[in-house]
Amino acid sequence: MGNVSQNYTSALPIIKSKLSKKGQKLISKKEWPVYFILTLAGFATAIASNAFIKQIADVEIKVYNVAGINLTFNTFYRFVLGLLILIYGISGIYSYFDPIRRSNFAYRAPFRFAVGIGLGLWDFLGTKLLLLPQPFFPGPAKILEAFIMEGDFIWENTLYSLRLFVVGFSLGVVFGIGTGILIGWFPKVYYWVYPVLKMTGVIPAVAWMPFALTLFPTPFMAAVFLIIICAWFSIAGLTAQGIQSTPKAQLEVAKTLGAKTSFLVFHVAVPHAMPQIFTGISNANGFAFTTLVMAEMMGQPGGLGYYINLSKVWSAYYKVFASILVMAILFSLIMKIIAKIRDRVLRWQKGWVKE
Amino acid sequence: MSTNHPVSEGIILKIENVNRTYIDEDDNQVEALQDINLSVRRGEFLSIIGSSGCGKTTLLRLIAGLDKPETGKLTLDGEEIVGPDPQRGYVFQQGGLFNWLTVEKNIATGLKARRVYKKNKDLISHYINLVGLTGFEKAYPHQISGGMAQRVAIARALINNPKVLLLDEPMGALDSFTRADIQEKLLELHKKNKTTMILVTHDVDEAIYLSDRIVIMTPRPGKISEIMEVNLPHPRDRGSTQFLAIRKEILEKFHLASALPQPEYTI
Ligand SMILES: Nc1ncnc2c1ncn2[C@@H]1O[C@H](COP(=O)(O)OP(=O)(O)O)[C@@H](O)[C@H]1O
Ligand SMILES: [Mg+2]
């Protein structure tokens, strides 16, 4: 709302109720610069320590030519840190104008500062002194070197993983919700299918790997199959529970309003089951990431798991870390997207605050 | 249409020799309704009162078509009641709203279920206005009060333009101010729409204040013990001598009818 700052005092209780984190406080505009500087100072320290502390240990620093610019892993590392400063700087300035965003930004400031300092320390111990056991624990700059060396290849593998995930997971969600509705609505289906679902549901999807690889013509399809079944079972179970817990009163009211079976299913039972369906989707999400990476490590021609395997063979552990970093970013993004969709769909729930 | 039940001008709903028995958890037979005969007049406001467990909800559910009688039959304008139908609107005591729909979408449900939404969209704002919820169209059920929720439920049933509106203790969970507010609303709607209303209540005053006739039921087995006419002009004065006389009469009948040392009602 635009007039929040005008009615600051009267709006205060509402604003306070929107602070979602424990221990989160409102921050005035006067206090804001402290948090702004704190946020950026950590990363600035990391840049400074990388740029000004002398390289003590004997480490090979290669020079790469990327798009006409000469880069070493150090300059690239500083570039990435600079990018972070830019992003946090912009988001900090943006947050200045809104009390909620300001509070959120300030809330995260100490943590971000610590991340910056941590990176600086890691860089000092891992690269400047080379004190961490090599080659297992490379410094942060070394990890980023993988992106200068073979960024295209990592990107290709990321896309492979993403494609695998999107195809497998969306099919799993569709099948899961579909069977969940059938099981939850028809007692006969429940009787015959639910026990099977319960039994197979506890088996980790990768256990089916040998079958999958022989049953399907391509490894891609085999991996899609594994992701489908791991999403399918957990979503189907929770969907069925949600459908079954639909209050009788709501179904009866709908009947007296003229609803036929399809309306009862899709306009009463399914919306009622939505919170549980999303719990199922979130659970399945975690299983699907695990299955995806394991499947890729067990025989895929591409993907981030494949890249890990390949790098391990060459003892290029910094590439393993690079791959893990990409996974962390990719999977958090996917989770965030799903959470956004969930918040949108479930905006009718108690506690959801209207913007 | 069954031919052996000619449509009578004055009678909209006929309940004939209806019995309904339940088996409870201890395998005992519970005669929820025994030998019920009742004719409801077109356009009247009928209240059903009686102690808890005397079969009021069972009777209302039979009329709604949500339950079936063991013997006997129910007919609406000569047509036998075989299942739920938008001609017979139903308002539950509470919890009947769809939490995931806004006020206006809850009210529109009947139109969507009957696939007549496109043609009748304008009705929504009309009914929202009728129950006095203008301004709350986009609110979700958890954001409105209990009294408002019941008004939504009433509007949602009325949008189908039912012949009969069945109300099962719709004000039972409300505070007395909200209750009085909804009572006025019901009277107003009854006057405007001429819909036949059947209200289950455990509040004797409420029954007298609203109804043209009051059906008194007694439990175990659930039976109709008396039907009383309330011949008072509207608006009724809860403190008038006539009002108090009817109230006394009902309570006395009640006392005798239920053969209990104390009336079960706290008024
Ligand atoms: N589905 C049911 N199964 C078993 N017994 C029931 C069921 N519904 C109602 N009864 C019994 O029938 C009797 C009448 O119930 P009800 O119509 O709900 O009474 P009221 O609405 O007047 O309080 C009660 O004794 C109740 O326990
Ligand atoms: Mg009841």
XYZ file of C-alpha atoms and ligand atoms in Angstrom:
650
model
C 0.000 0.000 0.000
C 1.318 3.371 -0.953
C 0.102 5.344 2.044
C 1.853 3.233 4.642
C 4.441 5.881 5.379
C 1.798 8.572 5.804
C -0.158 6.671 8.440
C 2.959 5.294 9.972
C 1.669 5.161 13.544
C -1.787 3.808 12.790
C -0.383 1.242 10.380
C 2.197 0.048 12.869
C 0.340 -3.007 14.222
C -0.358 -4.234 10.688
C 3.248 -3.739 9.670
C 4.487 -5.534 12.752
C 2.263 -8.516 12.011
C 3.907 -8.741 8.588
C 7.376 -9.261 10.035
C 7.643 -12.955 9.458
C 10.906 -13.928 11.161
C 11.528 -14.513 14.841
C 13.347 -11.630 16.444
C 12.804 -9.387 13.454
C 12.465 -5.691 14.297
C 11.280 -2.600 12.545
C 14.165 -0.439 11.334
C 13.850 3.299 10.907
C 15.305 5.152 7.940
C 17.940 6.578 10.262
C 19.160 3.132 11.283
C 19.163 1.800 7.756
C 22.681 3.037 6.707
C 24.281 0.914 9.435
C 22.744 -2.235 7.962
C 23.469 -1.133 4.433
C 27.152 -0.696 5.205
C 27.272 -3.899 7.246
C 25.838 -5.902 4.359
C 28.379 -4.619 1.862
C 31.365 -4.459 4.215
C 31.773 -8.239 4.444
C 32.066 -8.685 0.690
C 34.230 -5.597 0.367
C 36.592 -7.111 2.934
C 36.676 -10.319 0.888
C 37.604 -8.358 -2.242
C 40.230 -6.360 -0.393
C 41.855 -9.397 1.186
C 41.988 -11.138 -2.186
C 43.409 -8.083 -3.919
C 45.913 -6.837 -1.320
C 47.142 -9.846 0.647
C 50.221 -11.310 -0.967
C 50.044 -14.787 -2.497
C 52.215 -16.758 -0.051
C 51.840 -20.380 -1.105
C 53.035 -21.528 -4.473
C 49.845 -21.746 -6.553
C 49.618 -21.803 -10.314
C 47.569 -18.851 -11.493
C 46.544 -19.306 -15.095
C 45.473 -16.458 -17.310
C 42.352 -17.027 -19.421
C 41.144 -14.920 -22.241
C 37.378 -14.561 -22.012
C 35.770 -12.396 -24.688
C 38.945 -10.452 -25.163
C 39.544 -9.852 -21.460
C 42.404 -11.473 -19.609
C 41.186 -13.139 -16.436
C 42.775 -15.090 -13.608
C 40.656 -16.889 -11.061
C 41.419 -14.074 -8.634
C 40.134 -11.325 -10.875
C 37.059 -13.404 -11.705
C 36.463 -14.059 -7.988
C 36.683 -10.347 -7.279
C 34.343 -9.690 -10.181
C 31.757 -12.095 -8.703
C 32.098 -10.481 -5.273
C 31.666 -7.086 -6.887
C 28.534 -8.360 -8.571
C 27.192 -9.461 -5.179
C 27.927 -6.010 -3.764
C 26.082 -4.460 -6.674
C 23.042 -6.721 -6.239
C 22.854 -6.267 -2.458
C 23.494 -2.568 -2.858
C 20.595 -2.148 -5.240
C 18.261 -4.294 -3.156
C 19.349 -2.336 -0.071
C 18.547 1.009 -1.638
C 15.262 -0.375 -2.927
C 14.408 -1.614 0.574
C 15.030 1.826 2.064
C 11.611 3.078 1.010
C 9.422 0.338 2.480
C 9.300 -0.503 6.197
C 8.822 -4.251 5.664
C 11.547 -4.570 3.037
C 13.826 -2.408 5.152
C 13.316 -4.671 8.107
C 13.927 -7.781 5.984
C 17.117 -6.307 4.589
C 18.388 -5.330 8.030
C 17.466 -8.733 9.400
C 19.773 -10.426 6.892
C 22.607 -7.906 7.166
C 24.675 -9.606 9.918
C 24.426 -12.952 8.134
C 25.554 -11.477 4.833
C 28.400 -9.719 6.574
C 29.488 -13.036 8.057
C 29.332 -14.696 4.637
C 31.666 -12.030 3.260
C 34.102 -12.392 6.136
C 33.893 -16.199 5.831
C 34.760 -15.981 2.145
C 37.705 -13.747 2.957
C 39.024 -16.200 5.539
C 38.497 -19.158 3.265
C 40.292 -17.363 0.456
C 43.191 -16.541 2.778
C 43.552 -20.097 4.119
C 42.580 -21.917 0.923
C 44.388 -19.929 -1.727
C 46.868 -17.495 -0.221
C 48.330 -19.979 2.282
C 47.056 -23.212 0.664
C 46.648 -24.655 4.166
C 43.532 -26.754 3.455
C 44.120 -30.370 2.340
C 44.539 -30.378 -1.438
C 43.038 -31.149 -3.868
C 39.925 -31.867 -1.804
C 39.333 -28.394 -0.383
C 40.055 -25.722 -2.954
C 39.701 -22.019 -2.169
C 36.650 -20.072 -3.370
C 38.487 -18.532 -6.313
C 39.672 -21.928 -7.496
C 36.090 -23.207 -7.504
C 35.038 -20.295 -9.658
C 37.907 -21.106 -12.043
C 35.779 -24.002 -13.309
C 33.323 -21.453 -14.721
C 36.048 -19.576 -16.608
C 37.564 -22.800 -17.896
C 34.443 -24.572 -19.070
C 31.427 -22.378 -18.344
C 29.737 -23.546 -21.535
C 30.068 -27.165 -20.560
C 28.692 -26.518 -17.059
C 25.797 -24.571 -18.561
C 25.065 -27.464 -20.934
C 24.976 -29.908 -18.041
C 22.829 -27.543 -15.991
C 20.315 -27.406 -18.814
C 20.360 -31.186 -19.052
C 19.553 -31.477 -15.340
C 16.909 -28.805 -15.584
C 15.237 -30.498 -18.531
C 15.296 -33.834 -16.746
C 13.790 -32.281 -13.662
C 11.082 -30.278 -15.404
C 9.911 -33.185 -17.556
C 10.040 -35.770 -14.784
C 8.681 -33.629 -11.999
C 5.792 -32.095 -13.885
C 4.689 -35.506 -15.143
C 5.053 -36.834 -11.594
C 2.900 -34.014 -10.239
C 0.215 -34.624 -12.863
C 0.150 -38.394 -12.293
C 0.379 -37.932 -8.536
C -2.552 -35.543 -8.292
C -4.531 -37.657 -10.765
C -4.121 -40.931 -8.895
C -4.522 -39.128 -5.578
C -7.926 -37.855 -6.657
C -9.006 -41.307 -7.800
C -7.811 -42.936 -4.585
C -9.302 -40.251 -2.386
C -12.666 -40.123 -4.105
C -13.475 -43.742 -4.995
C -13.462 -46.168 -2.039
C -12.877 -49.103 -4.428
C -9.756 -47.531 -5.855
C -8.618 -46.713 -2.344
C -9.096 -50.312 -1.264
C -7.135 -51.838 -4.137
C -4.536 -49.200 -4.956
C -3.682 -47.483 -1.680
C -1.885 -50.479 -0.080
C 0.204 -50.883 -3.230
C 1.042 -47.190 -3.146
C 2.019 -47.391 0.507
C 4.344 -50.332 -0.116
C 6.021 -48.945 -3.199
C 6.113 -45.462 -1.726
C 8.749 -46.387 0.837
C 11.158 -47.722 -1.769
C 13.717 -45.092 -2.809
C 13.151 -44.414 -6.477
C 16.775 -45.120 -7.450
C 16.271 -48.756 -6.452
C 14.360 -49.070 -9.713
C 17.423 -47.876 -11.650
C 18.442 -51.282 -13.074
C 14.918 -51.885 -14.379
C 14.575 -48.379 -15.651
C 17.797 -48.629 -17.643
C 16.736 -51.871 -19.338
C 13.092 -50.899 -19.801
C 13.630 -47.568 -21.491
C 15.428 -46.963 -24.774
C 17.394 -43.915 -23.575
C 19.040 -43.100 -20.236
C 17.172 -39.780 -20.279
C 13.837 -41.562 -20.319
C 14.992 -43.918 -17.598
C 15.903 -40.992 -15.349
C 12.628 -39.227 -16.142
C 10.842 -42.394 -15.105
C 12.659 -42.447 -11.753
C 11.800 -38.824 -11.026
C 8.197 -39.429 -12.033
C 7.745 -42.296 -9.618
C 9.391 -40.536 -6.710
C 7.153 -37.485 -7.175
C 4.118 -39.560 -8.035
C 3.859 -41.658 -4.888
C 4.345 -38.977 -2.300
C 2.010 -36.545 -4.041
C -0.652 -39.214 -4.649
C -0.701 -40.228 -0.975
C -1.154 -36.711 0.344
C -3.631 -35.744 -2.363
C -5.750 -38.757 -1.430
C -5.662 -37.764 2.242
C -6.680 -34.216 1.403
C -9.578 -35.368 -0.776
C -10.818 -37.752 1.898
C -10.729 -35.131 4.616
C -13.152 -32.858 2.762
C -15.873 -31.995 5.313
C -19.151 -33.751 4.598
C -20.977 -30.468 5.183
C -19.150 -28.798 2.293
C -19.968 -31.627 -0.093
C -23.592 -31.661 1.019
C -23.928 -27.904 0.698
C -22.573 -28.148 -2.825
C -25.111 -30.869 -3.627
C -27.990 -28.721 -2.421
C -26.645 -25.942 -4.637
C -26.954 -28.185 -7.666
C -23.475 -29.685 -7.903
C -22.922 -32.961 -9.747
C -20.000 -35.326 -9.157
C -17.443 -33.558 -11.337
C -18.172 -30.259 -9.599
C -17.872 -31.913 -6.192
C -14.486 -33.343 -7.135
C -12.909 -30.396 -8.915
C -14.550 -27.465 -7.162
C -14.897 -28.780 -3.626
C -12.643 -31.738 -2.850
C -9.605 -30.671 -4.878
C -9.496 -27.052 -3.640
C -9.973 -28.352 -0.128
C -7.056 -30.745 -0.652
C -4.761 -28.044 -2.091
C -2.749 -27.460 1.116
C -1.979 -31.166 1.339
C -1.272 -31.390 -2.372
C 1.339 -28.688 -1.923
C 2.833 -30.448 1.071
C 3.139 -33.474 -1.203
C 4.751 -31.393 -3.918
C 7.285 -29.888 -1.486
C 8.188 -33.326 -0.120
C 8.441 -34.757 -3.592
C 10.639 -31.869 -4.597
C 13.340 -32.939 -2.162
C 13.140 -36.586 -3.228
C 13.243 -35.562 -6.860
C 16.511 -33.584 -6.432
C 18.125 -36.561 -4.737
C 16.884 -38.967 -7.365
C 17.949 -36.646 -10.151
C 21.527 -36.333 -8.954
C 21.857 -40.021 -8.145
C 20.426 -41.021 -11.495
C 22.881 -38.703 -13.234
C 25.786 -40.137 -11.300
C 24.714 -43.657 -12.231
C 24.747 -43.379 -15.964
C 23.533 -40.294 -17.741
C 25.268 -38.675 -20.706
C 24.922 -35.254 -19.077
C 23.714 -33.310 -16.095
C 25.264 -31.830 -12.976
C 25.584 -35.265 -11.369
C 27.372 -36.481 -14.473
C 29.683 -33.472 -14.292
C 30.509 -34.320 -10.671
C 31.370 -37.870 -11.644
C 33.491 -36.784 -14.559
C 35.402 -34.244 -12.454
C 35.978 -36.740 -9.660
C 37.660 -39.111 -12.077
C 40.202 -36.378 -12.838
C 40.468 -35.443 -9.154
C 39.236 -31.981 -10.122
C 37.470 -31.410 -6.842
C 37.082 -27.705 -7.458
C 34.793 -28.652 -10.331
C 32.818 -30.905 -8.015
C 32.298 -27.875 -5.779
C 31.393 -25.752 -8.778
C 28.729 -28.273 -9.692
C 27.446 -28.335 -6.110
C 27.269 -24.552 -6.165
C 25.169 -24.625 -9.323
C 22.893 -27.238 -7.771
C 22.427 -25.116 -4.677
C 21.429 -22.126 -6.781
C 19.272 -24.103 -9.219
C 17.418 -26.123 -6.602
C 16.778 -23.125 -4.368
C 15.394 -21.294 -7.363
C 13.058 -24.168 -8.152
C 11.941 -24.361 -4.519
C 11.352 -20.643 -4.502
C 9.216 -20.827 -7.633
C 7.136 -23.643 -6.152
C 6.746 -21.703 -2.896
C 5.576 -18.670 -4.859
C 2.994 -20.739 -6.719
C 1.854 -22.262 -3.425
C 1.461 -18.860 -1.773
C -0.574 -17.702 -4.711
C -2.851 -20.755 -4.783
C -3.276 -20.912 -1.009
C -3.747 -17.197 -0.465
C -7.145 -17.937 1.076
C -5.582 -19.631 4.090
C -5.532 -18.104 7.544
C -2.438 -16.102 8.268
C -1.922 -15.185 4.665
C -1.471 -11.428 4.644
C -3.057 -9.478 1.858
C -0.747 -7.069 0.049
C -44.457 -35.724 -11.485
C -46.515 -38.343 -9.751
C -50.166 -38.163 -10.614
C -51.546 -39.394 -7.322
C -50.316 -36.233 -5.625
C -52.124 -33.325 -7.161
C -50.461 -29.969 -6.774
C -52.324 -28.082 -4.121
C -52.369 -24.330 -4.254
C -51.800 -23.749 -0.588
C -49.434 -26.596 0.238
C -45.903 -26.562 -1.147
C -44.335 -29.403 0.818
C -46.047 -32.543 2.047
C -44.481 -34.978 4.478
C -46.476 -38.179 4.861
C -45.963 -41.006 7.350
C -42.222 -40.555 7.397
C -40.063 -42.802 9.565
C -36.303 -42.737 9.916
C -34.340 -45.096 12.153
C -30.624 -45.063 12.769
C -28.409 -47.769 14.199
C -25.980 -46.263 16.696
C -22.515 -47.517 17.684
C -23.960 -49.846 20.330
C -26.164 -51.473 17.719
C -29.278 -49.917 19.234
C -32.071 -48.708 17.030
C -32.631 -44.978 17.351
C -35.994 -43.825 16.097
C -34.929 -40.402 14.932
C -38.315 -39.765 13.344
C -41.550 -41.633 13.886
C -44.679 -41.168 11.873
C -44.114 -37.609 10.758
C -46.961 -35.888 8.918
C -46.650 -32.252 8.022
C -47.933 -29.936 5.341
C -46.014 -26.758 4.757
C -47.929 -23.846 3.269
C -46.584 -21.939 0.321
C -44.726 -18.839 1.423
C -44.981 -19.458 5.138
C -42.271 -19.090 7.737
C -42.250 -22.320 9.705
C -40.080 -23.001 12.727
C -39.279 -26.359 14.240
C -38.344 -26.419 17.897
C -37.537 -29.268 20.220
C -34.811 -30.511 22.494
C -31.545 -31.737 21.114
C -31.795 -35.182 19.576
C -35.486 -35.035 18.726
C -34.873 -35.369 15.015
C -34.990 -31.778 13.780
C -31.845 -32.082 11.678
C -32.924 -35.482 10.403
C -36.233 -34.007 9.229
C -34.520 -31.090 7.510
C -32.037 -33.411 5.815
C -34.894 -35.533 4.503
C -36.517 -32.430 3.031
C -33.190 -31.398 1.518
C -32.835 -34.856 -0.013
C -29.542 -35.465 1.784
C -31.098 -38.485 3.521
C -33.897 -40.897 2.658
C -36.851 -42.016 4.796
C -37.332 -45.702 5.557
C -41.037 -45.445 4.957
C -43.321 -42.655 3.885
C -42.618 -39.941 1.376
C -41.909 -36.283 0.936
C -43.225 -34.281 -1.982
C -42.488 -30.762 -3.134
C -45.285 -29.438 -5.323
C -46.390 -32.989 -5.944
C -42.941 -34.139 -6.983
C -41.330 -36.771 -4.799
C -38.054 -35.724 -3.177
C -35.352 -38.208 -4.203
C -32.147 -36.252 -3.744
C -30.630 -32.826 -3.193
C -31.810 -30.137 -5.552
C -31.260 -26.383 -5.802
C -35.017 -25.956 -5.400
C -34.451 -26.710 -1.739
C -31.730 -24.448 -0.366
C -29.939 -25.505 2.812
C -28.051 -23.437 5.369
C -25.961 -25.331 7.899
C -25.366 -24.266 11.469
C -21.779 -23.400 10.615
C -18.797 -24.464 8.560
C -20.615 -24.649 5.291
C -18.641 -21.973 3.471
C -15.908 -22.833 1.005
C -12.801 -21.392 2.675
C -10.904 -21.085 -0.574
C -13.492 -18.857 -2.227
C -14.154 -15.194 -1.626
C -17.562 -14.030 -0.430
C -18.723 -13.315 -3.944
C -17.444 -16.609 -5.316
C -19.092 -18.531 -2.490
C -22.353 -16.879 -3.397
C -21.805 -17.616 -7.091
C -21.266 -21.343 -6.455
C -24.870 -22.307 -7.191
C -24.770 -20.546 -10.554
C -21.529 -22.304 -11.483
C -22.704 -25.708 -10.297
C -25.833 -25.337 -12.376
C -23.819 -23.992 -15.331
C -25.866 -20.806 -15.573
C -23.134 -18.480 -14.331
C -22.592 -16.513 -17.539
C -26.238 -15.566 -17.936
C -26.832 -14.668 -14.302
C -23.659 -12.897 -13.194
C -25.613 -9.783 -12.242
C -27.472 -11.738 -9.577
C -24.316 -11.947 -7.475
C -24.112 -8.282 -6.603
C -27.871 -8.233 -6.109
C -27.709 -10.954 -3.448
C -24.594 -9.516 -1.845
C -26.516 -6.301 -1.480
C -29.605 -8.113 -0.243
C -27.769 -9.649 2.717
C -25.860 -6.419 3.350
C -22.358 -7.554 2.440
C -21.478 -4.891 -0.094
C -17.796 -4.047 0.287
C -16.887 -7.567 1.393
C -17.071 -9.206 -2.025
C -13.369 -10.035 -2.105
C -12.999 -11.112 1.534
C -12.197 -14.735 2.370
C -14.295 -16.605 4.953
C -11.566 -16.409 7.618
C -11.582 -12.629 7.303
C -15.269 -12.141 8.132
C -17.331 -12.594 11.310
C -19.609 -15.544 12.075
C -22.711 -13.458 11.426
C -21.410 -12.348 8.060
C -20.519 -15.931 7.210
C -24.104 -16.997 7.829
C -25.372 -14.184 5.663
C -23.083 -15.440 2.904
C -24.506 -18.937 3.360
C -28.054 -17.568 3.131
C -27.299 -15.536 0.004
C -25.554 -18.535 -1.531
C -28.692 -20.643 -1.076
C -31.046 -17.880 -2.232
C -29.227 -17.160 -5.483
C -30.702 -20.399 -6.873
C -34.142 -18.940 -6.161
C -35.259 -22.025 -4.199
C -38.880 -22.845 -3.493
C -37.967 -23.677 0.084
C -35.111 -22.416 2.219
C -34.082 -24.817 4.979
C -32.172 -23.330 7.888
C -30.652 -25.646 10.498
C -29.934 -23.535 13.571
C -28.184 -20.902 11.457
C -27.914 -18.560 14.414
C -27.019 -21.149 17.036
C -23.370 -20.170 17.217
C -23.860 -16.405 17.126
C -23.970 -13.804 19.894
C -27.348 -12.260 20.643
C -26.716 -8.985 18.781
C -25.645 -10.709 15.599
C -28.511 -13.114 16.035
C -31.067 -10.301 16.181
C -29.446 -8.770 13.130
C -29.819 -11.974 11.111
C -33.383 -12.442 12.322
C -34.279 -9.062 10.857
C -32.533 -9.996 7.650
C -34.489 -13.238 7.398
C -37.795 -11.441 7.924
C -36.874 -8.887 5.328
C -35.875 -11.571 2.819
C -39.026 -13.529 3.545
C -41.144 -10.473 2.892
C -39.287 -9.581 -0.316
C -38.801 -12.999 -1.925
C -41.876 -14.819 -0.555
C -39.661 -17.900 -0.224
C -41.036 -20.602 2.035
C -38.714 -20.872 5.019
C -38.274 -23.751 7.414
C -36.128 -22.837 10.385
C -34.813 -25.229 13.000
C -34.039 -23.435 16.238
C -33.745 -24.102 19.931
C -34.680 -20.541 20.803
C -38.398 -20.235 21.596
C -38.351 -16.426 21.350
C -36.720 -16.589 17.958
C -39.388 -19.013 16.750
C -42.219 -16.772 17.956
C -40.593 -13.627 16.625
C -40.161 -15.012 13.115
C -42.725 -17.675 12.399
C -46.203 -18.030 11.062
C -46.344 -21.510 12.594
C -44.233 -23.400 15.102
C -43.786 -27.168 15.044
C -42.939 -28.617 18.436
C -41.088 -31.914 18.429
C -40.355 -34.389 21.207
C -37.540 -36.948 21.326
C -37.203 -40.737 21.554
C -38.933 -41.399 19.285
C -38.780 -38.116 17.353
C -42.363 -36.981 16.890
C -44.373 -33.865 16.194
C -46.324 -33.132 19.333
C -47.994 -29.893 18.382
C -48.252 -27.256 15.696
C -49.007 -23.717 16.831
C -50.148 -20.740 14.822
C -48.607 -17.387 15.649
C -51.149 -14.781 14.654
C -49.268 -11.597 15.464
C -48.601 -8.780 13.036
C -45.025 -7.872 12.078
C -42.925 -6.278 13.441
C -43.446 -8.201 16.622
C -42.720 -6.830 20.052
C -40.892 -9.351 22.189
C -42.237 -7.681 25.310
C -45.910 -7.497 24.328
C -48.462 -9.418 26.363
C -49.532 -11.518 23.378
C -45.936 -12.461 22.683
C -45.347 -13.439 26.280
C -48.616 -15.363 26.378
C -47.568 -17.479 23.384
C -44.191 -17.988 24.912
C -45.716 -19.206 28.166
C -48.060 -21.506 26.294
C -45.212 -23.069 24.338
C -43.059 -23.554 27.379
C -45.890 -25.195 29.240
C -46.661 -27.510 26.350
C -43.072 -28.249 26.145
C -42.770 -29.060 29.722
C -45.682 -31.463 29.517
C -44.789 -32.858 26.162
C -41.245 -33.705 26.997
C -42.277 -35.007 30.459
C -39.217 -33.489 32.021
C -39.155 -31.779 35.387
C -37.447 -28.717 33.874
C -37.608 -27.299 30.385
C -34.314 -27.889 28.635
C -34.239 -24.362 27.340
C -32.408 -21.488 28.737
C -33.960 -18.393 27.365
N -26.115 -40.569 10.993
C -26.629 -40.965 12.178
N -26.281 -42.162 12.685
C -26.796 -42.580 13.856
N -27.646 -41.872 14.599
C -28.025 -40.668 14.157
C -27.524 -40.143 12.930
N -28.066 -38.915 12.737
C -28.854 -38.678 13.802
N -28.837 -39.733 14.653
C -29.618 -39.827 15.898
O -30.938 -39.498 15.612
C -31.466 -38.669 16.626
C -31.955 -37.376 16.065
O -30.835 -36.626 15.614
P -30.939 -35.152 15.017
O -31.914 -35.168 13.906
O -29.584 -34.709 14.706
O -31.522 -34.343 16.249
P -31.614 -32.763 16.487
O -31.183 -32.078 15.241
O -33.013 -32.519 16.839
O -30.713 -32.464 17.629
C -30.383 -38.505 17.673
O -30.609 -39.420 18.711
C -29.126 -38.840 16.922
O -28.191 -39.420 17.788
Mg -29.569 -30.672 14.897
